[in-house]
PDB file of C-alpha atoms in Angstrom:
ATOM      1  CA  UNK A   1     -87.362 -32.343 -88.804  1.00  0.00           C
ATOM      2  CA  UNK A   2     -84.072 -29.992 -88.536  1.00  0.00           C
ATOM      3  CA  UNK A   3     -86.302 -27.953 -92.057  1.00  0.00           C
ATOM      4  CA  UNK A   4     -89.083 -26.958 -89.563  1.00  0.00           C
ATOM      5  CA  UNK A   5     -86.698 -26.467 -86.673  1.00  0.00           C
ATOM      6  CA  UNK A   6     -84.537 -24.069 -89.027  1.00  0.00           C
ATOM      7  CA  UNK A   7     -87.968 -21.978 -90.307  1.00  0.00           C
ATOM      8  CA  UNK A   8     -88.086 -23.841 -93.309  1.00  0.00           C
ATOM      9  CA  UNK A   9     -91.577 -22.779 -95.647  1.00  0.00           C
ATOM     10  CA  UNK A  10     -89.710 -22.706 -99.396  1.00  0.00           C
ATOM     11  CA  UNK A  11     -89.468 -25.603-101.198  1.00  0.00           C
ATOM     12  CA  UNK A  12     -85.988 -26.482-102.933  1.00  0.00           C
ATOM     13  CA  UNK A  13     -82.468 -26.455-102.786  1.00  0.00           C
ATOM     14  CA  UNK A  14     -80.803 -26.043 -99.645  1.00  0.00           C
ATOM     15  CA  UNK A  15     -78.774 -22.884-100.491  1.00  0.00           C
ATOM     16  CA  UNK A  16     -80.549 -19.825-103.455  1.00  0.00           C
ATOM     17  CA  UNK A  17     -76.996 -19.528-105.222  1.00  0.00           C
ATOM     18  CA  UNK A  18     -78.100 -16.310-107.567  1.00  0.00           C
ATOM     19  CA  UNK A  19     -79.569 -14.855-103.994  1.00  0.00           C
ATOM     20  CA  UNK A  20     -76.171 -15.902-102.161  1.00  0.00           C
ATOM     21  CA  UNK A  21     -73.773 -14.868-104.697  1.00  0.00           C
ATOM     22  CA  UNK A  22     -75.365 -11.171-104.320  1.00  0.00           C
ATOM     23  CA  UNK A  23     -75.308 -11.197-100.909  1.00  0.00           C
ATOM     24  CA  UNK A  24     -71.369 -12.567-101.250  1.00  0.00           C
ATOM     25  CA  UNK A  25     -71.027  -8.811-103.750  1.00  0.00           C
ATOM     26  CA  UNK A  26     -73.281  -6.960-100.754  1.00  0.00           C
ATOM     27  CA  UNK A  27     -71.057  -7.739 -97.870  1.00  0.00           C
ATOM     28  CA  UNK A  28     -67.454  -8.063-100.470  1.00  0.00           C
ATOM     29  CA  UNK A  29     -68.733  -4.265-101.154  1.00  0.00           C
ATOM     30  CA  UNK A  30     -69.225  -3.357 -97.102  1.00  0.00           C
ATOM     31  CA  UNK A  31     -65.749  -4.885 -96.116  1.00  0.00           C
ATOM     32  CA  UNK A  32     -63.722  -3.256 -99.098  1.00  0.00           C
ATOM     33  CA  UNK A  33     -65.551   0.569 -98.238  1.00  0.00           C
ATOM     34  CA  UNK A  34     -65.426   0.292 -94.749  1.00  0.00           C
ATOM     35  CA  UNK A  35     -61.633  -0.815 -94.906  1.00  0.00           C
ATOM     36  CA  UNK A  36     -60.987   2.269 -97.331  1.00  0.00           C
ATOM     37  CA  UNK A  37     -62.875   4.658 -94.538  1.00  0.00           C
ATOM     38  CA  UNK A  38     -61.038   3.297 -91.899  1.00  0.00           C
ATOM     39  CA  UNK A  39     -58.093   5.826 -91.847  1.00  0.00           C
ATOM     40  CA  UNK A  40     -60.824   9.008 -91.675  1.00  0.00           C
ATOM     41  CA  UNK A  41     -63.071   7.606 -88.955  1.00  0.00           C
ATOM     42  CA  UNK A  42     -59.476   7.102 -86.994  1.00  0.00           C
ATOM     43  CA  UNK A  43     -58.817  10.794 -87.180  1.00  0.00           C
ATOM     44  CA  UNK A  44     -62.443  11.691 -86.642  1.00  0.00           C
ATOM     45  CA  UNK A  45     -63.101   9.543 -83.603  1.00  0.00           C
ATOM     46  CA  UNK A  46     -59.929   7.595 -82.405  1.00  0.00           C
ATOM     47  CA  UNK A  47     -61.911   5.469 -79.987  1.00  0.00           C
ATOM     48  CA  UNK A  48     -64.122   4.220 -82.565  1.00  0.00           C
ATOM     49  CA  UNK A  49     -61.745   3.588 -85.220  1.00  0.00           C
ATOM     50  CA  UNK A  50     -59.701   1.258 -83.032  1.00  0.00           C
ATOM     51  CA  UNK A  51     -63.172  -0.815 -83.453  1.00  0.00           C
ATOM     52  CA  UNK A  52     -64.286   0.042 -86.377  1.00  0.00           C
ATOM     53  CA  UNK A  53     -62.560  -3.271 -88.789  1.00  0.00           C
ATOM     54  CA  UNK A  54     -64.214  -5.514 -86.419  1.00  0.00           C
ATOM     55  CA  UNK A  55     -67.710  -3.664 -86.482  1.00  0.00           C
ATOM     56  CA  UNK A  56     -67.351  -3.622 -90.290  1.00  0.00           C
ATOM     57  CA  UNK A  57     -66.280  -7.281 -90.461  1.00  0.00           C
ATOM     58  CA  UNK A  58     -69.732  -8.349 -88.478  1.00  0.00           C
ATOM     59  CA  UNK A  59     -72.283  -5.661 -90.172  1.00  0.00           C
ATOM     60  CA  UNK A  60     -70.446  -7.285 -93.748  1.00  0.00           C
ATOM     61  CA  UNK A  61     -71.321 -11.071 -92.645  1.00  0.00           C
ATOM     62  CA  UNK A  62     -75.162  -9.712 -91.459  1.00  0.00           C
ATOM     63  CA  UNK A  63     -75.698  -7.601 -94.663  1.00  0.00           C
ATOM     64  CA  UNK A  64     -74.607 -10.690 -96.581  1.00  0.00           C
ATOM     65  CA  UNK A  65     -76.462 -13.581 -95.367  1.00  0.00           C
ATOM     66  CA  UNK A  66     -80.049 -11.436 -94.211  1.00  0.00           C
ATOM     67  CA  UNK A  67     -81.459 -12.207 -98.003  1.00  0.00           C
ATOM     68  CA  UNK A  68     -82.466 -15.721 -97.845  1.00  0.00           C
ATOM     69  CA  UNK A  69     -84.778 -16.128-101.254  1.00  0.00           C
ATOM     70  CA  UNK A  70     -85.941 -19.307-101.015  1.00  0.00           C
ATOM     71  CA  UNK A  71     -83.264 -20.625 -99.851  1.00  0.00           C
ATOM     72  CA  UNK A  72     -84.660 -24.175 -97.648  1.00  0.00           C
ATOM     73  CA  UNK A  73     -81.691 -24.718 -95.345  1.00  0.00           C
ATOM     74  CA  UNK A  74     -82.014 -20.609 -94.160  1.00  0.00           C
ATOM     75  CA  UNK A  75     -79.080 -20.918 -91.610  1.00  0.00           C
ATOM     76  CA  UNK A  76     -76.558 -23.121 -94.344  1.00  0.00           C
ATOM     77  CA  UNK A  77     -77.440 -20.086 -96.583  1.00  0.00           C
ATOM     78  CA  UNK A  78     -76.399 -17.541 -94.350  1.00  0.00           C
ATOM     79  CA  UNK A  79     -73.116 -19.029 -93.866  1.00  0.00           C
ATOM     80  CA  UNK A  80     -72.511 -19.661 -96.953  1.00  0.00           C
ATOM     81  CA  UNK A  81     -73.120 -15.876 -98.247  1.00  0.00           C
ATOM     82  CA  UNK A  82     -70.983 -14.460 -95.698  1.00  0.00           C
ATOM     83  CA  UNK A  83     -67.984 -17.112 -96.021  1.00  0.00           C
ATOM     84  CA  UNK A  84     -68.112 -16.240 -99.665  1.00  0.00           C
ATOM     85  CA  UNK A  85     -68.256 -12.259 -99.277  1.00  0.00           C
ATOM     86  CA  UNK A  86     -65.114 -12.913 -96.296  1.00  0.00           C
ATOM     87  CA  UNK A  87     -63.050 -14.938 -98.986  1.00  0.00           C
ATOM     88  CA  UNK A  88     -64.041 -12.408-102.118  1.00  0.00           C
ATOM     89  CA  UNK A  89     -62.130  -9.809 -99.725  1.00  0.00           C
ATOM     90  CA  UNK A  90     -59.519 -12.486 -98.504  1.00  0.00           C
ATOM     91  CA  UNK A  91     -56.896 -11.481-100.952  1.00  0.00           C
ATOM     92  CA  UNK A  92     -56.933  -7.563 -99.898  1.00  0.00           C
ATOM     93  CA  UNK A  93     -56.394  -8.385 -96.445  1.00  0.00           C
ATOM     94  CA  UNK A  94     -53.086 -10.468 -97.685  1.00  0.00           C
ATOM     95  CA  UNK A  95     -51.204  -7.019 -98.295  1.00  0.00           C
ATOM     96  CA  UNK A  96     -50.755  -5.847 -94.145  1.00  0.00           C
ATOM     97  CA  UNK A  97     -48.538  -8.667 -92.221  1.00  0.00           C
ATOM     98  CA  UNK A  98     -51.633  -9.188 -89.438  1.00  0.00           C
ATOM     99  CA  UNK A  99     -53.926 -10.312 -92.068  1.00  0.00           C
ATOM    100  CA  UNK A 100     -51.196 -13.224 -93.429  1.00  0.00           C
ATOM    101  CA  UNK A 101     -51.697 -14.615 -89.736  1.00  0.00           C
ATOM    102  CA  UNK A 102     -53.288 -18.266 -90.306  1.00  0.00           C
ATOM    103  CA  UNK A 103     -55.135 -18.189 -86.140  1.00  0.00           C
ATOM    104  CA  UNK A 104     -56.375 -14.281 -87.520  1.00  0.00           C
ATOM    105  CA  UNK A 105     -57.711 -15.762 -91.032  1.00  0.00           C
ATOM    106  CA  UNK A 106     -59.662 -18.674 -89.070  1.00  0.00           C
ATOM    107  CA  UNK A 107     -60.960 -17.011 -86.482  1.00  0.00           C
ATOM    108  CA  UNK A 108     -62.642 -14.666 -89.437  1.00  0.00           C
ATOM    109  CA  UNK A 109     -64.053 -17.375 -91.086  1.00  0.00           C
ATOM    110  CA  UNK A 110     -65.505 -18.741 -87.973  1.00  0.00           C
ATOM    111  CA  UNK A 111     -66.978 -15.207 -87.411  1.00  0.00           C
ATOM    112  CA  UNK A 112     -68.304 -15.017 -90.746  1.00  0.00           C
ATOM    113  CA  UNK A 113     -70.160 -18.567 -90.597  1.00  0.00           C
ATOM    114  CA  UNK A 114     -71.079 -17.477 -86.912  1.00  0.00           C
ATOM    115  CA  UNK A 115     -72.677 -14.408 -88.191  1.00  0.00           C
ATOM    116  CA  UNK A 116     -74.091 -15.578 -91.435  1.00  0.00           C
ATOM    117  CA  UNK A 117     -75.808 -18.684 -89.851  1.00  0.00           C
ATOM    118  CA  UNK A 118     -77.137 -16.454 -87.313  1.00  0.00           C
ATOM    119  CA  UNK A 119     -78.737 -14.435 -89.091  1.00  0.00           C
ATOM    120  CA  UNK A 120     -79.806 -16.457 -91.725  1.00  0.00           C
ATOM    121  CA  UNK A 121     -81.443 -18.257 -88.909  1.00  0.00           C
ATOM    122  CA  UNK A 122     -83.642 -15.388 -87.684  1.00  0.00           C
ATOM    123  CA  UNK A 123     -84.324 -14.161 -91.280  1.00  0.00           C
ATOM    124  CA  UNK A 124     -86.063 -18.165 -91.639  1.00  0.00           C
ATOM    125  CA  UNK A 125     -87.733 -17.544 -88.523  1.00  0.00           C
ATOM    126  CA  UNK A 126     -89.356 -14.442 -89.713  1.00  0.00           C
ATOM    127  CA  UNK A 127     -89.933 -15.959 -93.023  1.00  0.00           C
ATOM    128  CA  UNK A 128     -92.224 -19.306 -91.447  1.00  0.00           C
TER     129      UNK A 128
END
């Protein structure tokens, strides 16, 4: 029942691992290059750059989780990918004090499963 509610047509294992793992590298990639452009898009355009970590952070989790394969739990995928790409780029985020902050490094994850369910979600609706 919740495989047909979730857009389930693939047969097999809940969660494409080779698929997810890429999509972990995808959205590690997104986070670590828009971190490093951070400090130019702050000079360019102040207003944005005082959003621009956060925008990153949720693009990251989408790119991640929208390849599904054939993946047959679509929304347990998502998450998955974009937990994995969040705690690939954990470690970076240790070196600046806010990132050390245990509420901060929670409510990330939580985005990140959020986001990657989400979409993940909507990629198994388009896939049924």
């Amino acid at each position: 029942m919740i495989r047909v509610f979730l857009g389930n047509k693939a047969t097999g294992e809940p969660i494409d691992v080779p698929v997810a793992v890429r999509g972990a590298a995808v959205g590690f990639s997104v986070l670590i290059v828009g971190g490093l452009v951070r400090p130019v898009v702050r000079s360019w355009a102040p207003v944005l750059g005082i959003w621009w970590i956060p925008l990153v952070t949720v693009v990251a989790f989408a790119v991640a989780s929208c390849r599904i394969g054939k993946a047959a739990l679509p929304a347990v995928h998502g998450a998955v990918a974009a937990l994995c790409s969040y705690l690939l780029a954990f470690p970076f985020s240790l070196f600046v004090p806010a990132g050390r902050d245990p509420v901060q490094i929670l409510l990330i994850a939580l985005i990140a499963v959020l986001t990657g369910s989400l979409v993940g979600f909507l990629r198994g609706l388009m896939r049924a």
